[in-house]
Amino acid sequence: MIHDIAIVGGGIAGASLAAAIGTRARVLLLEAEEQPGYHATGRSAAFWSETYGGPGIQPLTSASEAALREGGVLAPLGSLHIGRAEDAGRIDAFLAAFAGTAVPLARVDPAEHIPGLRPEWTLGVQEPSCAYIDVAALHASYLATVRRSGGTIATRAGLTAASRSDGVWTIETESGVHHARVLVDAAGAWADMVAVRAGAAPLGIQPYRRTIAQLRTDPPAPAAMPHVADIAGRFYFKPEPGGRLWLSPHDETPVDPYDAAPEEIDVAIAIDRFEGVVDWRVAAVERSWAGLRSFAPDRLPVYGFDRYVPGFFWCAGQGGFGIQTAPAGAAVAASVLLGESLPPGFERIDVERYSPARF
């Protein structure tokens, strides 16, 4: 059987694109692991923030809100960006960066929102639209849509080689050989590796390790506390059910693609930074994990056909924003892939901004 489109990678990027294509093409979704979403998708910090990733990502995030809310995967959280006196310039630049958007931001006293905040943290910007996101439910809904649309999902099917002849790709995987007219690279941290195996030049998609720890604190994290982020980018934390806290040192350690695991030093750094923000006691580190965030050189995602290899399509470089931008990213990728206009709700997105032709 010759599929119209084979998508390499069953994480949020590949699954959302396959779902967006729906019944308009015969889709094959190839996943290297036993379960789609094992790597970056399954290890997300699980929040949606219109400012996360900066102005280049914000149009995709904002355009995704309606679909995420309709899907029932967002829940109220709010975010608070905090700083010390020496961070005043960063606070001003942050507000200026989003001044021309509809993102609601307001200066506040952070001590009114974070109990036990140490006195040197005097600057705050509130982002009330920030929300929890149910990553597992979102990913599962995309996979269910793919199955309902007649798509095929193959697991344990890591791509080992691919070649194109007479307009058809022969795709060799660990579980067998498949054929498709278009090959989509949605392989996350492995995107450049997949490209090379298909005869395309890598774009410089670099994976970075990000660490998260779940803490039990004294006092417990208040359920009503917002997501808290350092305006200087050294940490973020957010409350979780049962009074737990998810904490990250906001690390970005460049690595080769692998099954990421947390380093003890990164967890220790996160706790040290956290204890410099509030007077709470860290009672226990209940668990910790790490995931890979993969960026193109300009830190914007890449959606579009390769300039030099016919039938090879990029859907990569989503960084840490792939989940919160999934509806818009999938809409952009599907429109370019199928040669269609953007669907309602996404018309204002500048598709060319994310094209691989920019490299």
mmCIF file of C-alpha atoms in Angstrom:
data_model
loop_
_atom_site.group_PDB
_atom_site.id
_atom_site.type_symbol
_atom_site.label_atom_id
_atom_site.label_comp_id
_atom_site.label_asym_id
_atom_site.label_seq_id
_atom_site.Cartn_x
_atom_site.Cartn_y
_atom_site.Cartn_z
ATOM 1 C CA MET A 1 0.000 0.000 0.000
ATOM 2 C CA ILE A 2 1.200 3.504 -0.829
ATOM 3 C CA HIS A 3 0.152 6.092 1.760
ATOM 4 C CA ASP A 4 -0.263 9.701 0.746
ATOM 5 C CA ILE A 5 1.666 10.943 3.769
ATOM 6 C CA ALA A 6 3.966 9.196 6.242
ATOM 7 C CA ILE A 7 4.696 11.161 9.426
ATOM 8 C CA VAL A 8 7.785 10.205 11.415
ATOM 9 C CA GLY A 9 7.119 10.858 15.099
ATOM 10 C CA GLY A 10 3.973 10.157 17.116
ATOM 11 C CA GLY A 11 4.434 12.893 19.717
ATOM 12 C CA ILE A 12 2.304 16.018 19.863
ATOM 13 C CA ALA A 13 3.709 17.436 16.593
ATOM 14 C CA GLY A 14 3.096 14.351 14.483
ATOM 15 C CA ALA A 15 -0.178 13.383 16.134
ATOM 16 C CA SER A 16 -1.700 16.870 15.854
ATOM 17 C CA LEU A 17 -0.671 17.138 12.191
ATOM 18 C CA ALA A 18 -2.118 13.710 11.379
ATOM 19 C CA ALA A 19 -5.357 14.692 13.116
ATOM 20 C CA ALA A 20 -5.502 18.013 11.230
ATOM 21 C CA ILE A 21 -5.114 16.192 7.910
ATOM 22 C CA GLY A 22 -7.973 13.886 8.867
ATOM 23 C CA THR A 23 -9.638 12.124 5.969
ATOM 24 C CA ARG A 24 -8.140 14.351 3.269
ATOM 25 C CA ALA A 25 -5.202 11.969 2.781
ATOM 26 C CA ARG A 26 -4.149 8.444 3.695
ATOM 27 C CA VAL A 27 -1.844 8.978 6.671
ATOM 28 C CA LEU A 28 0.705 6.661 8.254
ATOM 29 C CA LEU A 29 2.054 7.733 11.672
ATOM 30 C CA LEU A 30 5.400 6.094 12.505
ATOM 31 C CA GLU A 31 6.480 6.005 16.168
ATOM 32 C CA ALA A 32 9.850 4.614 17.276
ATOM 33 C CA GLU A 33 8.722 3.748 20.815
ATOM 34 C CA GLU A 34 6.116 1.287 22.063
ATOM 35 C CA GLN A 35 3.819 4.197 22.956
ATOM 36 C CA PRO A 36 3.493 7.560 21.143
ATOM 37 C CA GLY A 37 4.448 10.573 23.240
ATOM 38 C CA TYR A 38 7.060 8.791 25.351
ATOM 39 C CA HIS A 39 9.699 11.530 25.110
ATOM 40 C CA ALA A 40 9.053 15.307 25.104
ATOM 41 C CA THR A 41 5.253 15.117 24.966
ATOM 42 C CA GLY A 42 4.988 12.874 28.016
ATOM 43 C CA ARG A 43 7.381 15.015 30.074
ATOM 44 C CA SER A 44 5.895 18.472 29.608
ATOM 45 C CA ALA A 45 5.605 21.034 32.400
ATOM 46 C CA ALA A 46 1.938 21.187 31.353
ATOM 47 C CA PHE A 47 1.028 24.848 31.188
ATOM 48 C CA TRP A 48 -0.214 27.181 28.452
ATOM 49 C CA SER A 49 1.199 30.707 28.455
ATOM 50 C CA GLU A 50 0.887 33.284 25.704
ATOM 51 C CA THR A 51 4.217 34.885 26.641
ATOM 52 C CA TYR A 52 6.180 31.639 26.844
ATOM 53 C CA GLY A 53 8.655 31.559 23.982
ATOM 54 C CA GLY A 54 8.444 35.263 23.242
ATOM 55 C CA PRO A 55 6.732 37.275 20.486
ATOM 56 C CA GLY A 56 7.714 34.818 17.741
ATOM 57 C CA ILE A 57 5.735 32.010 19.391
ATOM 58 C CA GLN A 58 2.852 34.081 20.777
ATOM 59 C CA PRO A 59 0.767 34.167 17.549
ATOM 60 C CA LEU A 60 0.716 30.364 17.471
ATOM 61 C CA THR A 61 -0.073 30.095 21.188
ATOM 62 C CA SER A 62 -2.858 32.683 21.130
ATOM 63 C CA ALA A 63 -4.412 31.186 18.000
ATOM 64 C CA SER A 64 -4.457 27.774 19.704
ATOM 65 C CA GLU A 65 -6.479 28.910 22.724
ATOM 66 C CA ALA A 66 -9.973 28.463 21.299
ATOM 67 C CA ALA A 67 -9.327 24.895 20.154
ATOM 68 C CA LEU A 68 -7.714 23.958 23.463
ATOM 69 C CA ARG A 69 -10.597 25.402 25.466
ATOM 70 C CA GLU A 70 -13.168 23.714 23.245
ATOM 71 C CA GLY A 71 -11.289 20.473 23.797
ATOM 72 C CA GLY A 72 -11.598 20.904 27.554
ATOM 73 C CA VAL A 73 -7.870 20.575 28.207
ATOM 74 C CA LEU A 74 -7.264 23.991 29.834
ATOM 75 C CA ALA A 75 -7.898 24.853 33.490
ATOM 76 C CA PRO A 76 -7.336 28.175 35.325
ATOM 77 C CA LEU A 77 -3.843 28.816 36.680
ATOM 78 C CA GLY A 78 -2.500 32.313 35.981
ATOM 79 C CA SER A 79 1.161 33.254 35.862
ATOM 80 C CA LEU A 80 3.327 35.723 37.734
ATOM 81 C CA HIS A 81 6.650 36.918 36.317
ATOM 82 C CA ILE A 82 8.821 38.170 39.169
ATOM 83 C CA GLY A 83 12.070 40.040 39.538
ATOM 84 C CA ARG A 84 14.317 42.008 41.881
ATOM 85 C CA ALA A 85 15.299 45.664 41.620
ATOM 86 C CA GLU A 86 18.139 44.858 39.219
ATOM 87 C CA ASP A 87 15.630 43.198 36.901
ATOM 88 C CA ALA A 88 13.664 46.396 36.196
ATOM 89 C CA GLY A 89 15.004 46.591 32.645
ATOM 90 C CA ARG A 90 13.944 43.012 31.954
ATOM 91 C CA ILE A 91 10.445 43.718 33.257
ATOM 92 C CA ASP A 92 10.169 46.785 31.022
ATOM 93 C CA ALA A 93 11.428 44.874 27.978
ATOM 94 C CA PHE A 94 9.009 42.028 28.669
ATOM 95 C CA LEU A 95 6.030 44.389 28.789
ATOM 96 C CA ALA A 96 7.218 46.215 25.672
ATOM 97 C CA ALA A 97 7.591 42.960 23.732
ATOM 98 C CA PHE A 98 3.888 42.173 24.126
ATOM 99 C CA ALA A 99 2.525 45.720 24.112
ATOM 100 C CA GLY A 100 1.170 45.346 20.586
ATOM 101 C CA THR A 101 -0.659 42.114 21.310
ATOM 102 C CA ALA A 102 -3.897 41.232 23.072
ATOM 103 C CA VAL A 103 -2.059 39.329 25.816
ATOM 104 C CA PRO A 104 -3.312 40.707 29.169
ATOM 105 C CA LEU A 105 -0.393 41.783 31.370
ATOM 106 C CA ALA A 106 -0.348 44.025 34.446
ATOM 107 C CA ARG A 107 2.235 45.161 36.971
ATOM 108 C CA VAL A 108 1.493 43.866 40.481
ATOM 109 C CA ASP A 109 3.120 43.477 43.873
ATOM 110 C CA PRO A 110 4.269 39.832 43.839
ATOM 111 C CA ALA A 111 4.094 39.591 47.644
ATOM 112 C CA GLU A 112 0.305 39.796 47.382
ATOM 113 C CA HIS A 113 0.253 36.585 45.328
ATOM 114 C CA ILE A 114 3.064 34.436 46.761
ATOM 115 C CA PRO A 115 3.046 33.673 50.508
ATOM 116 C CA GLY A 116 6.451 33.716 52.124
ATOM 117 C CA LEU A 117 8.065 35.646 49.263
ATOM 118 C CA ARG A 118 11.466 37.006 50.267
ATOM 119 C CA PRO A 119 11.542 40.816 50.433
ATOM 120 C CA GLU A 120 14.020 41.408 47.606
ATOM 121 C CA TRP A 121 11.478 40.125 45.048
ATOM 122 C CA THR A 122 9.648 43.405 44.561
ATOM 123 C CA LEU A 123 8.719 43.374 40.867
ATOM 124 C CA GLY A 124 5.864 41.428 39.334
ATOM 125 C CA VAL A 125 3.847 41.145 36.125
ATOM 126 C CA GLN A 126 0.607 39.200 36.209
ATOM 127 C CA GLU A 127 -0.487 37.106 33.214
ATOM 128 C CA PRO A 128 -3.992 35.938 34.162
ATOM 129 C CA SER A 129 -4.660 33.979 30.963
ATOM 130 C CA CYS A 130 -2.012 31.329 31.736
ATOM 131 C CA ALA A 131 -3.605 27.902 32.243
ATOM 132 C CA TYR A 132 -2.907 24.307 33.169
ATOM 133 C CA ILE A 133 -2.995 22.043 30.118
ATOM 134 C CA ASP A 134 -3.954 18.364 30.223
ATOM 135 C CA VAL A 135 -1.246 17.092 27.913
ATOM 136 C CA ALA A 136 -2.219 13.428 28.081
ATOM 137 C CA ALA A 137 -5.843 14.169 27.178
ATOM 138 C CA LEU A 138 -4.836 16.448 24.296
ATOM 139 C CA HIS A 139 -2.405 13.936 22.827
ATOM 140 C CA ALA A 140 -4.888 11.073 23.246
ATOM 141 C CA SER A 141 -7.592 13.083 21.484
ATOM 142 C CA TYR A 142 -5.314 13.618 18.478
ATOM 143 C CA LEU A 143 -4.451 9.922 18.274
ATOM 144 C CA ALA A 144 -8.149 9.026 18.527
ATOM 145 C CA THR A 145 -8.931 11.428 15.672
ATOM 146 C CA VAL A 146 -6.242 9.807 13.531
ATOM 147 C CA ARG A 147 -7.761 6.367 14.092
ATOM 148 C CA ARG A 148 -11.310 7.582 13.413
ATOM 149 C CA SER A 149 -10.106 9.159 10.176
ATOM 150 C CA GLY A 150 -8.694 5.872 8.952
ATOM 151 C CA GLY A 151 -5.064 6.688 9.637
ATOM 152 C CA THR A 152 -2.569 3.977 10.535
ATOM 153 C CA ILE A 153 -0.388 4.222 13.656
ATOM 154 C CA ALA A 154 2.682 1.983 13.680
ATOM 155 C CA THR A 155 4.752 1.720 16.880
ATOM 156 C CA ARG A 156 8.258 0.319 17.337
ATOM 157 C CA ALA A 157 8.779 1.712 13.856
ATOM 158 C CA GLY A 158 11.820 3.950 14.107
ATOM 159 C CA LEU A 159 13.006 5.099 10.687
ATOM 160 C CA THR A 160 16.351 3.592 9.670
ATOM 161 C CA ALA A 161 16.521 4.754 6.043
ATOM 162 C CA ALA A 162 14.369 6.373 3.362
ATOM 163 C CA SER A 163 14.771 6.928 -0.357
ATOM 164 C CA ARG A 164 12.524 8.369 -3.055
ATOM 165 C CA SER A 165 11.961 7.055 -6.566
ATOM 166 C CA ASP A 166 9.255 7.959 -9.104
ATOM 167 C CA GLY A 167 7.538 10.189 -6.554
ATOM 168 C CA VAL A 168 7.276 7.523 -3.858
ATOM 169 C CA TRP A 169 9.279 7.163 -0.656
ATOM 170 C CA THR A 170 10.459 3.730 0.429
ATOM 171 C CA ILE A 171 10.680 4.002 4.208
ATOM 172 C CA GLU A 172 12.655 1.379 6.087
ATOM 173 C CA THR A 173 11.777 1.046 9.771
ATOM 174 C CA GLU A 174 12.651 -1.281 12.623
ATOM 175 C CA SER A 175 9.351 -3.119 12.088
ATOM 176 C CA GLY A 176 9.121 -3.206 8.308
ATOM 177 C CA VAL A 177 9.063 -1.256 5.057
ATOM 178 C CA HIS A 178 6.394 1.320 4.137
ATOM 179 C CA HIS A 179 5.696 3.524 1.125
ATOM 180 C CA ALA A 180 4.360 7.070 0.900
ATOM 181 C CA ARG A 181 4.313 9.978 -1.515
ATOM 182 C CA VAL A 182 5.299 12.551 1.143
ATOM 183 C CA LEU A 183 7.584 12.017 4.136
ATOM 184 C CA VAL A 184 7.036 14.330 7.124
ATOM 185 C CA ASP A 185 9.796 14.788 9.687
ATOM 186 C CA ALA A 186 8.069 15.338 13.045
ATOM 187 C CA ALA A 187 10.715 13.464 15.006
ATOM 188 C CA GLY A 188 11.424 16.108 17.653
ATOM 189 C CA ALA A 189 14.944 15.758 19.035
ATOM 190 C CA TRP A 190 15.697 13.239 16.280
ATOM 191 C CA ALA A 191 14.542 15.544 13.438
ATOM 192 C CA ASP A 192 17.985 16.193 11.962
ATOM 193 C CA MET A 193 18.881 12.511 12.249
ATOM 194 C CA VAL A 194 15.747 11.530 10.333
ATOM 195 C CA ALA A 195 16.515 14.160 7.695
ATOM 196 C CA VAL A 196 20.005 12.774 7.114
ATOM 197 C CA ARG A 197 18.652 9.226 6.824
ATOM 198 C CA ALA A 198 16.255 10.497 4.160
ATOM 199 C CA GLY A 199 18.986 12.282 2.230
ATOM 200 C CA ALA A 200 18.117 15.824 3.383
ATOM 201 C CA ALA A 201 20.534 18.303 4.911
ATOM 202 C CA PRO A 202 20.055 18.916 8.637
ATOM 203 C CA LEU A 203 18.724 22.323 9.680
ATOM 204 C CA GLY A 204 20.551 22.440 12.995
ATOM 205 C CA ILE A 205 17.665 21.259 15.192
ATOM 206 C CA GLN A 206 19.365 21.104 18.602
ATOM 207 C CA PRO A 207 17.925 19.185 21.574
ATOM 208 C CA TYR A 208 18.294 20.693 25.060
ATOM 209 C CA ARG A 209 17.631 18.933 28.356
ATOM 210 C CA ARG A 210 15.068 20.485 30.711
ATOM 211 C CA THR A 211 14.685 19.275 34.329
ATOM 212 C CA ILE A 212 11.579 19.222 36.536
ATOM 213 C CA ALA A 213 11.211 18.051 40.132
ATOM 214 C CA GLN A 214 8.071 17.446 42.169
ATOM 215 C CA LEU A 215 8.495 18.755 45.704
ATOM 216 C CA ARG A 216 6.673 18.388 48.995
ATOM 217 C CA THR A 217 7.090 21.665 50.865
ATOM 218 C CA ASP A 218 6.331 23.121 54.287
ATOM 219 C CA PRO A 219 3.966 24.906 54.049
ATOM 220 C CA PRO A 220 2.306 23.043 51.147
ATOM 221 C CA ALA A 221 2.006 24.929 47.878
ATOM 222 C CA PRO A 222 -1.303 26.868 47.935
ATOM 223 C CA ALA A 223 -3.730 25.584 45.312
ATOM 224 C CA ALA A 224 -4.642 29.149 44.336
ATOM 225 C CA MET A 225 -1.051 30.268 43.765
ATOM 226 C CA PRO A 226 -0.195 31.038 40.114
ATOM 227 C CA HIS A 227 2.610 29.670 38.000
ATOM 228 C CA VAL A 228 5.689 31.704 39.006
ATOM 229 C CA ALA A 229 8.524 32.489 36.591
ATOM 230 C CA ASP A 230 11.766 34.396 37.098
ATOM 231 C CA ILE A 231 11.935 37.270 34.627
ATOM 232 C CA ALA A 232 15.671 36.496 34.323
ATOM 233 C CA GLY A 233 14.885 32.920 33.253
ATOM 234 C CA ARG A 234 16.488 31.022 36.158
ATOM 235 C CA PHE A 235 13.475 29.072 37.442
ATOM 236 C CA TYR A 236 9.738 28.507 37.305
ATOM 237 C CA PHE A 237 7.380 26.634 39.592
ATOM 238 C CA LYS A 238 3.673 25.916 39.822
ATOM 239 C CA PRO A 239 1.272 24.262 42.271
ATOM 240 C CA GLU A 240 0.018 20.741 41.702
ATOM 241 C CA PRO A 241 -2.790 18.738 43.361
ATOM 242 C CA GLY A 242 -2.226 17.676 46.957
ATOM 243 C CA GLY A 243 -0.134 20.717 47.828
ATOM 244 C CA ARG A 244 2.779 19.554 45.686
ATOM 245 C CA LEU A 245 4.979 21.837 43.618
ATOM 246 C CA TRP A 246 6.592 21.360 40.206
ATOM 247 C CA LEU A 247 9.919 23.185 40.008
ATOM 248 C CA SER A 248 12.387 23.668 37.148
ATOM 249 C CA PRO A 249 15.753 25.471 37.090
ATOM 250 C CA HIS A 250 14.828 26.501 33.533
ATOM 251 C CA ASP A 251 17.923 24.643 32.343
ATOM 252 C CA GLU A 252 18.827 24.238 28.676
ATOM 253 C CA THR A 253 21.713 21.806 28.394
ATOM 254 C CA PRO A 254 22.608 20.953 24.779
ATOM 255 C CA VAL A 255 22.682 17.181 24.287
ATOM 256 C CA ASP A 256 22.485 14.590 21.558
ATOM 257 C CA PRO A 257 19.012 13.030 21.247
ATOM 258 C CA TYR A 258 18.505 10.341 23.912
ATOM 259 C CA ASP A 259 16.092 9.079 26.559
ATOM 260 C CA ALA A 260 16.621 12.056 28.867
ATOM 261 C CA ALA A 261 17.134 11.612 32.606
ATOM 262 C CA PRO A 262 17.567 14.299 35.277
ATOM 263 C CA GLU A 263 20.980 15.142 36.686
ATOM 264 C CA GLU A 264 21.204 15.469 40.490
ATOM 265 C CA ILE A 265 23.097 18.739 40.172
ATOM 266 C CA ASP A 266 20.260 20.305 38.159
ATOM 267 C CA VAL A 267 17.692 19.321 40.799
ATOM 268 C CA ALA A 268 19.969 20.753 43.515
ATOM 269 C CA ILE A 269 20.378 24.012 41.573
ATOM 270 C CA ALA A 270 16.611 24.291 41.198
ATOM 271 C CA ILE A 271 16.047 23.846 44.936
ATOM 272 C CA ASP A 272 18.768 26.367 45.795
ATOM 273 C CA ARG A 273 17.176 28.960 43.540
ATOM 274 C CA PHE A 274 13.701 28.188 44.917
ATOM 275 C CA GLU A 275 14.865 28.666 48.505
ATOM 276 C CA GLY A 276 16.144 32.089 47.493
ATOM 277 C CA VAL A 277 12.621 33.083 46.451
ATOM 278 C CA VAL A 278 10.405 31.929 49.345
ATOM 279 C CA ASP A 279 10.952 31.006 52.993
ATOM 280 C CA TRP A 280 9.326 27.581 52.590
ATOM 281 C CA ARG A 281 11.134 24.396 53.594
ATOM 282 C CA VAL A 282 11.640 21.700 50.979
ATOM 283 C CA ALA A 283 10.532 18.566 52.842
ATOM 284 C CA ALA A 284 11.183 16.072 50.054
ATOM 285 C CA VAL A 285 11.921 15.632 46.374
ATOM 286 C CA GLU A 286 9.227 13.107 45.513
ATOM 287 C CA ARG A 287 10.324 12.545 41.930
ATOM 288 C CA SER A 288 12.227 14.248 39.133
ATOM 289 C CA TRP A 289 12.439 13.856 35.386
ATOM 290 C CA ALA A 290 13.878 15.459 32.283
ATOM 291 C CA GLY A 291 12.762 15.982 28.721
ATOM 292 C CA LEU A 292 14.260 17.294 25.511
ATOM 293 C CA ARG A 293 13.268 20.630 23.952
ATOM 294 C CA SER A 294 14.441 20.918 20.355
ATOM 295 C CA PHE A 295 15.072 24.265 18.679
ATOM 296 C CA ALA A 296 15.950 25.466 15.201
ATOM 297 C CA PRO A 297 18.804 28.011 15.136
ATOM 298 C CA ASP A 298 16.385 30.971 15.354
ATOM 299 C CA ARG A 299 14.209 29.220 17.998
ATOM 300 C CA LEU A 300 11.095 29.276 15.816
ATOM 301 C CA PRO A 301 9.354 26.096 14.635
ATOM 302 C CA VAL A 302 9.827 24.836 11.080
ATOM 303 C CA TYR A 303 6.793 23.952 8.932
ATOM 304 C CA GLY A 304 7.216 23.341 5.219
ATOM 305 C CA PHE A 305 8.741 21.388 2.354
ATOM 306 C CA ASP A 306 12.505 21.048 2.185
ATOM 307 C CA ARG A 307 14.048 23.346 -0.411
ATOM 308 C CA TYR A 308 16.189 20.649 -2.024
ATOM 309 C CA VAL A 309 14.607 17.237 -1.380
ATOM 310 C CA PRO A 310 11.243 16.796 -3.128
ATOM 311 C CA GLY A 311 8.498 15.267 -1.011
ATOM 312 C CA PHE A 312 10.324 15.846 2.286
ATOM 313 C CA PHE A 313 8.405 18.025 4.760
ATOM 314 C CA TRP A 314 9.628 19.570 8.022
ATOM 315 C CA CYS A 315 7.426 19.736 11.128
ATOM 316 C CA ALA A 316 10.107 20.297 13.741
ATOM 317 C CA GLY A 317 11.812 22.682 16.145
ATOM 318 C CA GLN A 318 8.811 23.223 18.426
ATOM 319 C CA GLY A 319 11.070 23.773 21.437
ATOM 320 C CA GLY A 320 9.143 23.811 24.689
ATOM 321 C CA PHE A 321 6.071 25.238 22.974
ATOM 322 C CA GLY A 322 4.868 22.335 20.863
ATOM 323 C CA ILE A 323 1.982 21.401 23.135
ATOM 324 C CA GLN A 324 0.606 24.864 23.775
ATOM 325 C CA THR A 325 0.842 25.691 20.046
ATOM 326 C CA ALA A 326 -0.316 22.296 18.753
ATOM 327 C CA PRO A 327 -3.644 23.376 17.175
ATOM 328 C CA ALA A 328 -2.097 26.320 15.317
ATOM 329 C CA GLY A 329 1.099 24.486 14.417
ATOM 330 C CA ALA A 330 -0.897 21.603 12.977
ATOM 331 C CA ALA A 331 -3.127 24.009 11.048
ATOM 332 C CA VAL A 332 -0.109 25.763 9.511
ATOM 333 C CA ALA A 333 1.658 22.503 8.655
ATOM 334 C CA ALA A 334 -1.468 20.881 7.195
ATOM 335 C CA SER A 335 -2.287 23.933 5.062
ATOM 336 C CA VAL A 336 1.194 24.007 3.531
ATOM 337 C CA LEU A 337 1.349 20.240 3.141
ATOM 338 C CA LEU A 338 -2.016 20.009 1.390
ATOM 339 C CA GLY A 339 -1.753 23.313 -0.484
ATOM 340 C CA GLU A 340 -4.801 24.782 1.243
ATOM 341 C CA SER A 341 -5.697 28.044 2.950
ATOM 342 C CA LEU A 342 -5.490 28.285 6.711
ATOM 343 C CA PRO A 343 -8.754 27.270 8.417
ATOM 344 C CA PRO A 344 -10.951 29.765 10.307
ATOM 345 C CA GLY A 345 -9.335 31.052 13.463
ATOM 346 C CA PHE A 346 -5.798 30.762 12.120
ATOM 347 C CA GLU A 347 -5.904 33.128 9.111
ATOM 348 C CA ARG A 348 -3.704 35.813 10.677
ATOM 349 C CA ILE A 349 -0.710 33.537 11.205
ATOM 350 C CA ASP A 350 2.252 34.410 8.979
ATOM 351 C CA VAL A 351 2.987 30.999 7.463
ATOM 352 C CA GLU A 352 6.189 32.136 5.760
ATOM 353 C CA ARG A 353 7.686 33.068 9.109
ATOM 354 C CA TYR A 354 8.024 29.358 9.921
ATOM 355 C CA SER A 355 9.141 28.106 6.503
ATOM 356 C CA PRO A 356 12.410 26.123 6.161
ATOM 357 C CA ALA A 357 13.240 28.422 3.228
ATOM 358 C CA ARG A 358 14.450 30.957 5.808
ATOM 359 C CA PHE A 359 17.589 28.880 6.410
#
